[in-house]
PDB file of C-alpha atoms and ligand atoms in Angstrom:
ATOM      1  CA  UNK A   1      -1.537  11.485 -16.216  1.00  0.00           C
ATOM      2  CA  UNK A   2      -5.092  11.847 -15.046  1.00  0.00           C
ATOM      3  CA  UNK A   3      -5.315  10.255 -11.646  1.00  0.00           C
ATOM      4  CA  UNK A   4      -4.717  11.956  -8.330  1.00  0.00           C
ATOM      5  CA  UNK A   5      -1.474  10.425  -7.046  1.00  0.00           C
ATOM      6  CA  UNK A   6      -2.832  10.623  -3.503  1.00  0.00           C
ATOM      7  CA  UNK A   7      -5.685   8.296  -4.526  1.00  0.00           C
ATOM      8  CA  UNK A   8      -3.192   5.814  -5.972  1.00  0.00           C
ATOM      9  CA  UNK A   9      -1.276   5.829  -2.679  1.00  0.00           C
ATOM     10  CA  UNK A  10      -4.482   5.662  -0.616  1.00  0.00           C
ATOM     11  CA  UNK A  11      -5.150   2.294  -2.209  1.00  0.00           C
ATOM     12  CA  UNK A  12      -1.649   1.175  -1.152  1.00  0.00           C
ATOM     13  CA  UNK A  13      -2.397   2.281   2.434  1.00  0.00           C
ATOM     14  CA  UNK A  14      -5.737   0.484   2.473  1.00  0.00           C
ATOM     15  CA  UNK A  15      -4.250  -2.617   0.870  1.00  0.00           C
ATOM     16  CA  UNK A  16      -1.089  -2.648   3.032  1.00  0.00           C
ATOM     17  CA  UNK A  17       1.348  -2.759   0.114  1.00  0.00           C
ATOM     18  CA  UNK A  18       4.041  -0.448  -1.297  1.00  0.00           C
ATOM     19  CA  UNK A  19       4.475   1.024  -4.759  1.00  0.00           C
ATOM     20  CA  UNK A  20       7.981   0.622  -6.139  1.00  0.00           C
ATOM     21  CA  UNK A  21       9.501   3.737  -7.698  1.00  0.00           C
ATOM     22  CA  UNK A  22      11.669   2.542 -10.550  1.00  0.00           C
ATOM     23  CA  UNK A  23      14.321   5.004 -11.667  1.00  0.00           C
ATOM     24  CA  UNK A  24      14.832   5.414 -15.398  1.00  0.00           C
ATOM     25  CA  UNK A  25      16.843   7.653 -17.684  1.00  0.00           C
ATOM     26  CA  UNK A  26      15.827   6.446 -21.129  1.00  0.00           C
ATOM     27  CA  UNK A  27      12.785   5.382 -23.114  1.00  0.00           C
ATOM     28  CA  UNK A  28      14.193   1.835 -23.247  1.00  0.00           C
ATOM     29  CA  UNK A  29      14.226   1.654 -19.469  1.00  0.00           C
ATOM     30  CA  UNK A  30      10.711   3.078 -19.249  1.00  0.00           C
ATOM     31  CA  UNK A  31       9.506   0.292 -21.495  1.00  0.00           C
ATOM     32  CA  UNK A  32      11.093  -2.316 -19.206  1.00  0.00           C
ATOM     33  CA  UNK A  33       9.068  -0.902 -16.292  1.00  0.00           C
ATOM     34  CA  UNK A  34       5.866  -0.777 -18.354  1.00  0.00           C
ATOM     35  CA  UNK A  35       6.208  -4.381 -19.542  1.00  0.00           C
ATOM     36  CA  UNK A  36       6.657  -5.561 -15.935  1.00  0.00           C
ATOM     37  CA  UNK A  37       3.655  -3.543 -14.719  1.00  0.00           C
ATOM     38  CA  UNK A  38       1.498  -4.822 -17.577  1.00  0.00           C
ATOM     39  CA  UNK A  39       2.431  -8.412 -16.871  1.00  0.00           C
ATOM     40  CA  UNK A  40       1.823  -8.113 -13.120  1.00  0.00           C
ATOM     41  CA  UNK A  41      -1.052  -5.593 -13.168  1.00  0.00           C
ATOM     42  CA  UNK A  42       0.859  -3.247 -10.874  1.00  0.00           C
ATOM     43  CA  UNK A  43       0.547   0.527 -10.546  1.00  0.00           C
ATOM     44  CA  UNK A  44       3.451   2.188 -12.333  1.00  0.00           C
ATOM     45  CA  UNK A  45       5.818   4.680 -10.818  1.00  0.00           C
ATOM     46  CA  UNK A  46       8.787   6.114 -12.685  1.00  0.00           C
ATOM     47  CA  UNK A  47      11.469   8.061 -10.828  1.00  0.00           C
ATOM     48  CA  UNK A  48      13.848  10.472 -12.503  1.00  0.00           C
ATOM     49  CA  UNK A  49      16.611  12.284 -10.626  1.00  0.00           C
ATOM     50  CA  UNK A  50      17.673  15.728 -11.864  1.00  0.00           C
ATOM     51  CA  UNK A  51      20.414  14.079 -13.967  1.00  0.00           C
ATOM     52  CA  UNK A  52      18.186  11.310 -15.282  1.00  0.00           C
ATOM     53  CA  UNK A  53      15.430  13.683 -16.418  1.00  0.00           C
ATOM     54  CA  UNK A  54      17.888  16.129 -17.941  1.00  0.00           C
ATOM     55  CA  UNK A  55      19.194  13.278 -20.100  1.00  0.00           C
ATOM     56  CA  UNK A  56      15.766  11.954 -21.136  1.00  0.00           C
ATOM     57  CA  UNK A  57      14.114  15.365 -21.340  1.00  0.00           C
ATOM     58  CA  UNK A  58      11.362  16.412 -18.932  1.00  0.00           C
ATOM     59  CA  UNK A  59       8.671  16.899 -21.580  1.00  0.00           C
ATOM     60  CA  UNK A  60       9.712  13.643 -23.209  1.00  0.00           C
ATOM     61  CA  UNK A  61       9.359  11.769 -19.890  1.00  0.00           C
ATOM     62  CA  UNK A  62       5.898  13.301 -19.356  1.00  0.00           C
ATOM     63  CA  UNK A  63       4.780  12.551 -22.927  1.00  0.00           C
ATOM     64  CA  UNK A  64       5.872   8.921 -22.673  1.00  0.00           C
ATOM     65  CA  UNK A  65       4.263   8.503 -19.245  1.00  0.00           C
ATOM     66  CA  UNK A  66       0.993   9.870 -20.660  1.00  0.00           C
ATOM     67  CA  UNK A  67       1.139   7.583 -23.670  1.00  0.00           C
ATOM     68  CA  UNK A  68       1.805   4.564 -21.451  1.00  0.00           C
ATOM     69  CA  UNK A  69      -1.054   5.504 -19.129  1.00  0.00           C
ATOM     70  CA  UNK A  70      -3.458   5.661 -22.063  1.00  0.00           C
ATOM     71  CA  UNK A  71      -2.140   2.516 -23.695  1.00  0.00           C
ATOM     72  CA  UNK A  72      -2.043   0.307 -20.589  1.00  0.00           C
ATOM     73  CA  UNK A  73      -4.942   1.710 -18.544  1.00  0.00           C
ATOM     74  CA  UNK A  74      -2.667   1.422 -15.490  1.00  0.00           C
ATOM     75  CA  UNK A  75      -2.261   4.232 -12.949  1.00  0.00           C
ATOM     76  CA  UNK A  76       0.990   6.074 -13.750  1.00  0.00           C
ATOM     77  CA  UNK A  77       3.053   8.281 -11.449  1.00  0.00           C
ATOM     78  CA  UNK A  78       6.060  10.238 -12.685  1.00  0.00           C
ATOM     79  CA  UNK A  79       8.162  11.446  -9.771  1.00  0.00           C
ATOM     80  CA  UNK A  80      10.827  14.168  -9.895  1.00  0.00           C
ATOM     81  CA  UNK A  81      13.204  12.307  -7.580  1.00  0.00           C
ATOM     82  CA  UNK A  82      15.731  14.158  -5.347  1.00  0.00           C
ATOM     83  CA  UNK A  83      14.879  17.636  -6.561  1.00  0.00           C
ATOM     84  CA  UNK A  84      17.203  20.031  -4.751  1.00  0.00           C
ATOM     85  CA  UNK A  85      15.829  23.504  -5.484  1.00  0.00           C
ATOM     86  CA  UNK A  86      12.590  25.423  -6.062  1.00  0.00           C
ATOM     87  CA  UNK A  87      13.789  26.217  -9.579  1.00  0.00           C
ATOM     88  CA  UNK A  88      13.972  22.506 -10.459  1.00  0.00           C
ATOM     89  CA  UNK A  89      10.587  21.874  -8.794  1.00  0.00           C
ATOM     90  CA  UNK A  90       8.971  24.560 -10.974  1.00  0.00           C
ATOM     91  CA  UNK A  91      10.616  23.060 -14.068  1.00  0.00           C
ATOM     92  CA  UNK A  92       9.179  19.588 -13.307  1.00  0.00           C
ATOM     93  CA  UNK A  93       5.684  20.882 -12.440  1.00  0.00           C
ATOM     94  CA  UNK A  94       5.566  23.010 -15.588  1.00  0.00           C
ATOM     95  CA  UNK A  95       6.628  20.007 -17.674  1.00  0.00           C
ATOM     96  CA  UNK A  96       3.666  18.024 -16.267  1.00  0.00           C
ATOM     97  CA  UNK A  97       5.145  15.767 -13.545  1.00  0.00           C
ATOM     98  CA  UNK A  98       2.463  14.530 -11.135  1.00  0.00           C
ATOM     99  CA  UNK A  99       4.772  13.850  -8.190  1.00  0.00           C
ATOM    100  CA  UNK A 100       7.632  15.870  -6.681  1.00  0.00           C
ATOM    101  CA  UNK A 101      10.341  14.863  -4.246  1.00  0.00           C
ATOM    102  CA  UNK A 102      11.967  17.895  -2.672  1.00  0.00           C
ATOM    103  CA  UNK A 103      15.204  16.754  -1.079  1.00  0.00           C
ATOM    104  CA  UNK A 104      16.448  19.512   1.217  1.00  0.00           C
ATOM    105  CA  UNK A 105      17.916  17.004   3.666  1.00  0.00           C
ATOM    106  CA  UNK A 106      21.404  18.469   3.283  1.00  0.00           C
ATOM    107  CA  UNK A 107      20.185  21.781   4.722  1.00  0.00           C
ATOM    108  CA  UNK A 108      19.659  22.463   8.435  1.00  0.00           C
ATOM    109  CA  UNK A 109      16.411  21.185   9.987  1.00  0.00           C
ATOM    110  CA  UNK A 110      14.848  24.673   9.918  1.00  0.00           C
ATOM    111  CA  UNK A 111      15.966  25.378   6.339  1.00  0.00           C
ATOM    112  CA  UNK A 112      14.713  21.960   5.254  1.00  0.00           C
ATOM    113  CA  UNK A 113      11.295  22.754   6.774  1.00  0.00           C
ATOM    114  CA  UNK A 114      11.197  26.143   5.070  1.00  0.00           C
ATOM    115  CA  UNK A 115      12.098  25.001   1.561  1.00  0.00           C
ATOM    116  CA  UNK A 116       9.867  21.913   1.794  1.00  0.00           C
ATOM    117  CA  UNK A 117       6.914  23.995   3.038  1.00  0.00           C
ATOM    118  CA  UNK A 118       7.439  26.523   0.227  1.00  0.00           C
ATOM    119  CA  UNK A 119       7.478  23.703  -2.311  1.00  0.00           C
ATOM    120  CA  UNK A 120       4.259  22.181  -0.922  1.00  0.00           C
ATOM    121  CA  UNK A 121       2.487  25.518  -1.050  1.00  0.00           C
ATOM    122  CA  UNK A 122       3.702  26.258  -4.618  1.00  0.00           C
ATOM    123  CA  UNK A 123       2.825  22.760  -5.920  1.00  0.00           C
ATOM    124  CA  UNK A 124      -0.635  22.689  -4.316  1.00  0.00           C
ATOM    125  CA  UNK A 125      -1.393  26.179  -5.643  1.00  0.00           C
ATOM    126  CA  UNK A 126      -0.793  24.844  -9.144  1.00  0.00           C
ATOM    127  CA  UNK A 127      -2.480  21.440  -8.821  1.00  0.00           C
ATOM    128  CA  UNK A 128      -3.809  19.694  -5.698  1.00  0.00           C
ATOM    129  CA  UNK A 129      -3.446  16.319  -7.423  1.00  0.00           C
ATOM    130  CA  UNK A 130       0.348  16.484  -7.467  1.00  0.00           C
ATOM    131  CA  UNK A 131       1.796  14.808  -4.385  1.00  0.00           C
ATOM    132  CA  UNK A 132       4.930  16.043  -2.628  1.00  0.00           C
ATOM    133  CA  UNK A 133       7.589  14.029  -0.839  1.00  0.00           C
ATOM    134  CA  UNK A 134      10.053  15.509   1.641  1.00  0.00           C
ATOM    135  CA  UNK A 135      13.150  13.983   3.187  1.00  0.00           C
ATOM    136  CA  UNK A 136      14.530  14.106   6.698  1.00  0.00           C
ATOM    137  CA  UNK A 137      17.794  12.661   7.998  1.00  0.00           C
ATOM    138  CA  UNK A 138      20.828  11.753   5.900  1.00  0.00           C
ATOM    139  CA  UNK A 139      20.501   8.642   3.813  1.00  0.00           C
ATOM    140  CA  UNK A 140      23.976   7.066   3.972  1.00  0.00           C
ATOM    141  CA  UNK A 141      26.551   6.683   1.223  1.00  0.00           C
ATOM    142  CA  UNK A 142      27.666   9.225  -1.349  1.00  0.00           C
ATOM    143  CA  UNK A 143      24.182   9.649  -2.784  1.00  0.00           C
ATOM    144  CA  UNK A 144      25.178   7.858  -5.994  1.00  0.00           C
ATOM    145  CA  UNK A 145      23.158   4.872  -7.196  1.00  0.00           C
ATOM    146  CA  UNK A 146      26.157   2.676  -7.990  1.00  0.00           C
ATOM    147  CA  UNK A 147      28.040  -0.384  -6.801  1.00  0.00           C
ATOM    148  CA  UNK A 148      30.547   0.214  -3.975  1.00  0.00           C
ATOM    149  CA  UNK A 149      33.364  -2.253  -3.434  1.00  0.00           C
ATOM    150  CA  UNK A 150      33.999  -1.001   0.098  1.00  0.00           C
ATOM    151  CA  UNK A 151      31.751  -0.941   3.143  1.00  0.00           C
ATOM    152  CA  UNK A 152      29.280   1.936   3.405  1.00  0.00           C
ATOM    153  CA  UNK A 153      29.354   3.211   6.984  1.00  0.00           C
ATOM    154  CA  UNK A 154      26.144   4.556   8.493  1.00  0.00           C
ATOM    155  CA  UNK A 155      26.466   7.307  11.085  1.00  0.00           C
ATOM    156  CA  UNK A 156      23.484   6.807  13.411  1.00  0.00           C
ATOM    157  CA  UNK A 157      23.421  10.461  14.403  1.00  0.00           C
ATOM    158  CA  UNK A 158      22.101  11.280  10.931  1.00  0.00           C
ATOM    159  CA  UNK A 159      19.162   8.859  11.072  1.00  0.00           C
ATOM    160  CA  UNK A 160      15.630  10.299  11.093  1.00  0.00           C
ATOM    161  CA  UNK A 161      14.474  11.280  14.557  1.00  0.00           C
ATOM    162  CA  UNK A 162      10.832  10.167  15.109  1.00  0.00           C
ATOM    163  CA  UNK A 163       9.702  13.280  16.969  1.00  0.00           C
ATOM    164  CA  UNK A 164      11.412  15.619  14.508  1.00  0.00           C
ATOM    165  CA  UNK A 165       9.658  13.669  11.750  1.00  0.00           C
ATOM    166  CA  UNK A 166       6.230  14.387  13.274  1.00  0.00           C
ATOM    167  CA  UNK A 167       6.970  18.103  13.577  1.00  0.00           C
ATOM    168  CA  UNK A 168       8.456  18.170  10.052  1.00  0.00           C
ATOM    169  CA  UNK A 169       5.284  16.608   8.609  1.00  0.00           C
ATOM    170  CA  UNK A 170       3.019  18.983  10.550  1.00  0.00           C
ATOM    171  CA  UNK A 171       4.954  22.085   9.535  1.00  0.00           C
ATOM    172  CA  UNK A 172       5.455  21.245   5.866  1.00  0.00           C
ATOM    173  CA  UNK A 173       2.187  19.526   4.897  1.00  0.00           C
ATOM    174  CA  UNK A 174       3.978  16.915   2.764  1.00  0.00           C
ATOM    175  CA  UNK A 175       2.198  13.804   1.484  1.00  0.00           C
ATOM    176  CA  UNK A 176       5.211  11.477   1.835  1.00  0.00           C
ATOM    177  CA  UNK A 177       8.397  11.393   3.886  1.00  0.00           C
ATOM    178  CA  UNK A 178      11.671   9.733   2.890  1.00  0.00           C
ATOM    179  CA  UNK A 179      13.346   8.366   5.998  1.00  0.00           C
ATOM    180  CA  UNK A 180      16.938   7.498   6.925  1.00  0.00           C
ATOM    181  CA  UNK A 181      16.859   4.241   8.907  1.00  0.00           C
ATOM    182  CA  UNK A 182      20.147   2.613   7.837  1.00  0.00           C
ATOM    183  CA  UNK A 183      19.355   2.629   4.109  1.00  0.00           C
ATOM    184  CA  UNK A 184      21.776   4.080   1.579  1.00  0.00           C
ATOM    185  CA  UNK A 185      21.822   4.749  -2.157  1.00  0.00           C
ATOM    186  CA  UNK A 186      23.712   2.181  -4.172  1.00  0.00           C
ATOM    187  CA  UNK A 187      24.755  -1.259  -3.054  1.00  0.00           C
ATOM    188  CA  UNK A 188      27.896  -2.560  -1.438  1.00  0.00           C
ATOM    189  CA  UNK A 189      29.595  -5.807  -2.449  1.00  0.00           C
ATOM    190  CA  UNK A 190      30.862  -6.082   1.142  1.00  0.00           C
ATOM    191  CA  UNK A 191      28.830  -5.511   4.288  1.00  0.00           C
ATOM    192  CA  UNK A 192      25.097  -5.542   4.780  1.00  0.00           C
ATOM    193  CA  UNK A 193      22.427  -2.834   4.435  1.00  0.00           C
ATOM    194  CA  UNK A 194      20.567  -3.290   7.710  1.00  0.00           C
ATOM    195  CA  UNK A 195      17.434  -1.323   8.569  1.00  0.00           C
ATOM    196  CA  UNK A 196      16.590   0.001  12.016  1.00  0.00           C
ATOM    197  CA  UNK A 197      13.065  -1.441  12.216  1.00  0.00           C
ATOM    198  CA  UNK A 198      12.492  -0.147  15.738  1.00  0.00           C
ATOM    199  CA  UNK A 199      13.128   3.417  14.544  1.00  0.00           C
ATOM    200  CA  UNK A 200      10.818   2.871  11.572  1.00  0.00           C
ATOM    201  CA  UNK A 201       8.012   1.741  13.921  1.00  0.00           C
ATOM    202  CA  UNK A 202       8.531   4.828  16.079  1.00  0.00           C
ATOM    203  CA  UNK A 203       8.484   7.147  13.060  1.00  0.00           C
ATOM    204  CA  UNK A 204       5.310   5.483  11.837  1.00  0.00           C
ATOM    205  CA  UNK A 205       3.732   5.900  15.277  1.00  0.00           C
ATOM    206  CA  UNK A 206       4.658   9.597  15.431  1.00  0.00           C
ATOM    207  CA  UNK A 207       3.676  10.463  11.860  1.00  0.00           C
ATOM    208  CA  UNK A 208       0.542   8.304  11.836  1.00  0.00           C
ATOM    209  CA  UNK A 209      -1.839   8.440   8.890  1.00  0.00           C
ATOM    210  CA  UNK A 210      -0.964  12.036   7.981  1.00  0.00           C
ATOM    211  CA  UNK A 211       1.866  11.143   5.659  1.00  0.00           C
ATOM    212  CA  UNK A 212       3.219   8.045   3.904  1.00  0.00           C
ATOM    213  CA  UNK A 213       6.704   6.748   4.546  1.00  0.00           C
ATOM    214  CA  UNK A 214       9.229   6.128   1.785  1.00  0.00           C
ATOM    215  CA  UNK A 215      12.281   3.883   1.733  1.00  0.00           C
ATOM    216  CA  UNK A 216      15.039   5.204  -0.503  1.00  0.00           C
ATOM    217  CA  UNK A 217      18.053   3.139  -1.450  1.00  0.00           C
ATOM    218  CA  UNK A 218      16.252  -0.194  -1.712  1.00  0.00           C
ATOM    219  CA  UNK A 219      18.957  -1.810  -3.862  1.00  0.00           C
ATOM    220  CA  UNK A 220      20.986  -4.201  -1.741  1.00  0.00           C
ATOM    221  CA  UNK A 221      18.368  -4.531   1.000  1.00  0.00           C
ATOM    222  CA  UNK A 222      17.273  -8.120   1.636  1.00  0.00           C
ATOM    223  CA  UNK A 223      13.838  -9.027   0.303  1.00  0.00           C
ATOM    224  CA  UNK A 224      12.674 -10.046   3.772  1.00  0.00           C
ATOM    225  CA  UNK A 225      13.733  -6.672   5.221  1.00  0.00           C
ATOM    226  CA  UNK A 226      11.851  -4.822   2.492  1.00  0.00           C
ATOM    227  CA  UNK A 227       8.765  -6.921   3.231  1.00  0.00           C
ATOM    228  CA  UNK A 228       9.128  -6.189   6.957  1.00  0.00           C
ATOM    229  CA  UNK A 229       9.471  -2.447   6.266  1.00  0.00           C
ATOM    230  CA  UNK A 230       6.262  -2.588   4.190  1.00  0.00           C
ATOM    231  CA  UNK A 231       4.569  -4.389   7.071  1.00  0.00           C
ATOM    232  CA  UNK A 232       5.683  -1.530   9.338  1.00  0.00           C
ATOM    233  CA  UNK A 233       4.238   1.171   7.088  1.00  0.00           C
ATOM    234  CA  UNK A 234       6.576   1.915   4.165  1.00  0.00           C
ATOM    235  CA  UNK A 235       4.352   2.635   1.131  1.00  0.00           C
ATOM    236  CA  UNK A 236       6.930   3.548  -1.504  1.00  0.00           C
ATOM    237  CA  UNK A 237      10.219   1.787  -2.212  1.00  0.00           C
ATOM    238  CA  UNK A 238      12.841   3.450  -4.417  1.00  0.00           C
ATOM    239  CA  UNK A 239      14.973   1.233  -6.623  1.00  0.00           C
ATOM    240  CA  UNK A 240      17.698   2.331  -8.985  1.00  0.00           C
ATOM    241  CA  UNK A 241      21.135   0.641  -8.733  1.00  0.00           C
ATOM    242  CA  UNK A 242      19.884  -2.921  -9.193  1.00  0.00           C
ATOM    243  CA  UNK A 243      18.055  -1.809 -12.349  1.00  0.00           C
ATOM    244  CA  UNK A 244      21.156  -0.060 -13.688  1.00  0.00           C
ATOM    245  CA  UNK A 245      23.289  -3.141 -13.018  1.00  0.00           C
ATOM    246  CA  UNK A 246      20.827  -5.524 -14.695  1.00  0.00           C
ATOM    247  CA  UNK A 247      20.480  -3.223 -17.715  1.00  0.00           C
ATOM    248  CA  UNK A 248      24.187  -2.507 -18.181  1.00  0.00           C
ATOM    249  CA  UNK A 249      25.399  -6.087 -17.531  1.00  0.00           C
ATOM    250  CA  UNK A 250      23.007  -7.475 -20.148  1.00  0.00           C
ATOM    251  CA  UNK A 251      23.968  -4.708 -22.555  1.00  0.00           C
ATOM    252  CA  UNK A 252      27.688  -5.457 -22.129  1.00  0.00           C
ATOM    253  CA  UNK A 253      27.114  -9.174 -22.795  1.00  0.00           C
ATOM    254  CA  UNK A 254      25.072  -8.452 -25.873  1.00  0.00           C
ATOM    255  CA  UNK A 255      27.616  -6.004 -27.293  1.00  0.00           C
ATOM    256  CA  UNK A 256      30.495  -8.365 -26.525  1.00  0.00           C
ATOM    257  CA  UNK A 257      28.738 -11.067 -28.554  1.00  0.00           C
ATOM    258  CA  UNK A 258      29.090  -8.793 -31.580  1.00  0.00           C
ATOM    259  CA  UNK A 259      25.449  -7.681 -31.771  1.00  0.00           C
ATOM    260  CA  UNK A 260      25.217  -4.322 -33.538  1.00  0.00           C
ATOM    261  CA  UNK A 261      21.462  -3.890 -34.009  1.00  0.00           C
ATOM    262  CA  UNK A 262      20.178  -1.462 -31.365  1.00  0.00           C
ATOM    263  CA  UNK A 263      16.688  -2.975 -31.098  1.00  0.00           C
ATOM    264  CA  UNK A 264      18.341  -6.336 -30.470  1.00  0.00           C
ATOM    265  CA  UNK A 265      21.033  -5.380 -27.952  1.00  0.00           C
ATOM    266  CA  UNK A 266      18.651  -2.988 -26.180  1.00  0.00           C
ATOM    267  CA  UNK A 267      15.959  -5.671 -26.019  1.00  0.00           C
ATOM    268  CA  UNK A 268      18.346  -7.859 -24.001  1.00  0.00           C
ATOM    269  CA  UNK A 269      19.033  -5.021 -21.569  1.00  0.00           C
ATOM    270  CA  UNK A 270      15.321  -4.311 -21.298  1.00  0.00           C
ATOM    271  CA  UNK A 271      14.457  -7.941 -20.572  1.00  0.00           C
ATOM    272  CA  UNK A 272      17.086  -8.130 -17.812  1.00  0.00           C
ATOM    273  CA  UNK A 273      15.814  -4.924 -16.227  1.00  0.00           C
ATOM    274  CA  UNK A 274      12.184  -6.012 -16.531  1.00  0.00           C
ATOM    275  CA  UNK A 275      12.987  -9.155 -14.554  1.00  0.00           C
ATOM    276  CA  UNK A 276      14.319  -7.095 -11.622  1.00  0.00           C
ATOM    277  CA  UNK A 277      11.328  -4.734 -11.778  1.00  0.00           C
ATOM    278  CA  UNK A 278       8.978  -7.732 -11.587  1.00  0.00           C
ATOM    279  CA  UNK A 279      10.843  -9.063  -8.549  1.00  0.00           C
ATOM    280  CA  UNK A 280      10.524  -5.694  -6.787  1.00  0.00           C
ATOM    281  CA  UNK A 281       6.808  -5.428  -7.582  1.00  0.00           C
ATOM    282  CA  UNK A 282       6.239  -8.853  -6.068  1.00  0.00           C
ATOM    283  CA  UNK A 283       8.309  -8.009  -2.950  1.00  0.00           C
ATOM    284  CA  UNK A 284       6.290  -4.773  -2.521  1.00  0.00           C
ATOM    285  CA  UNK A 285       3.100  -6.762  -3.141  1.00  0.00           C
ATOM    286  CA  UNK A 286       1.943  -4.207  -5.728  1.00  0.00           C
ATOM    287  CA  UNK A 287       1.110  -6.955  -8.251  1.00  0.00           C
ATOM    288  CA  UNK A 288      -2.585  -7.385  -9.111  1.00  0.00           C
ATOM    289  CA  UNK A 289      -3.379  -4.002  -7.519  1.00  0.00           C
ATOM    290  CA  UNK A 290      -4.052  -2.028 -10.692  1.00  0.00           C
TER     291      UNK A 290
HETATM  292  P1  13P B 301      19.196   2.573  -4.927  1.00  0.00           P
HETATM  293  O1  13P B 301      20.089   3.041  -6.014  1.00  0.00           O
HETATM  294  O2  13P B 301      19.938   2.118  -3.712  1.00  0.00           O
HETATM  295  O3  13P B 301      18.232   1.539  -5.395  1.00  0.00           O
HETATM  296  O4  13P B 301      18.339   3.831  -4.455  1.00  0.00           O
HETATM  297  C1  13P B 301      17.485   4.466  -5.360  1.00  0.00           C
HETATM  298  C2  13P B 301      16.778   5.624  -4.769  1.00  0.00           C
HETATM  299  O5  13P B 301      16.590   5.707  -3.567  1.00  0.00           O
HETATM  300  C3  13P B 301      16.290   6.674  -5.685  1.00  0.00           C
HETATM  301  O6  13P B 301      15.692   7.718  -5.011  1.00  0.00           O
END
């Protein structure tokens, strides 16, 4: 992956759109993202959590991302999503990832600053072109990208504080900040995922141009709310659960029909996932930007 990820995001800032981070854990899912990006001429951003990249293989994810960059000519970002320790950051950087998300949001404010700052200084000492995302506040839910059949309660005392966000950005030197504004990982079949837009505006005002804002947990958030958050300054939207649901539902249907040929039942799952990826690219307005 040749491009500086900060340049890719600079274009999103200048153009007022967001880049969707699509989480994947297999080569089949990567292809679904690539096909959508090719069709819509969108920049491409893969996300892999620690579990997802362990399953796919870090070097394998990097190799495939590089091949797709060469083959499509599109800008490609491979993000190590929700990385919890320096050890896992080093592993991803050494494998060739060009974007790191250090998630120390479960630690105290001071400890979060310290680990995030250490990660920024390590990553930049290796390669200035790798961008680093931090996280502040507790994104609601259990952290799992899955479907919940009960209501997910948001405790407002854990939402990102705008002033703390400014200080956090200044002290850590991160390129992007994941914010907690009512969003949660996964989606609930009951109850709504409502965003605190006023808080988002305040965070944006405090943080300014120094750092881009990221919305995690985009599955289950209304399209109009995502568009409004992009209008207010969100430049990266993370999507996982809706992709998993589309992929696995289509796979189940295909297997239930008696299909036994992997390239046939997987193609159905891929097509279903690609459709959701295309929808998210259009909502983020990243189509025709590559
Ligand atoms: P969802 O599973 O809610 O889409 O969240 C994904 C995410 O934020 C990955 O970092």
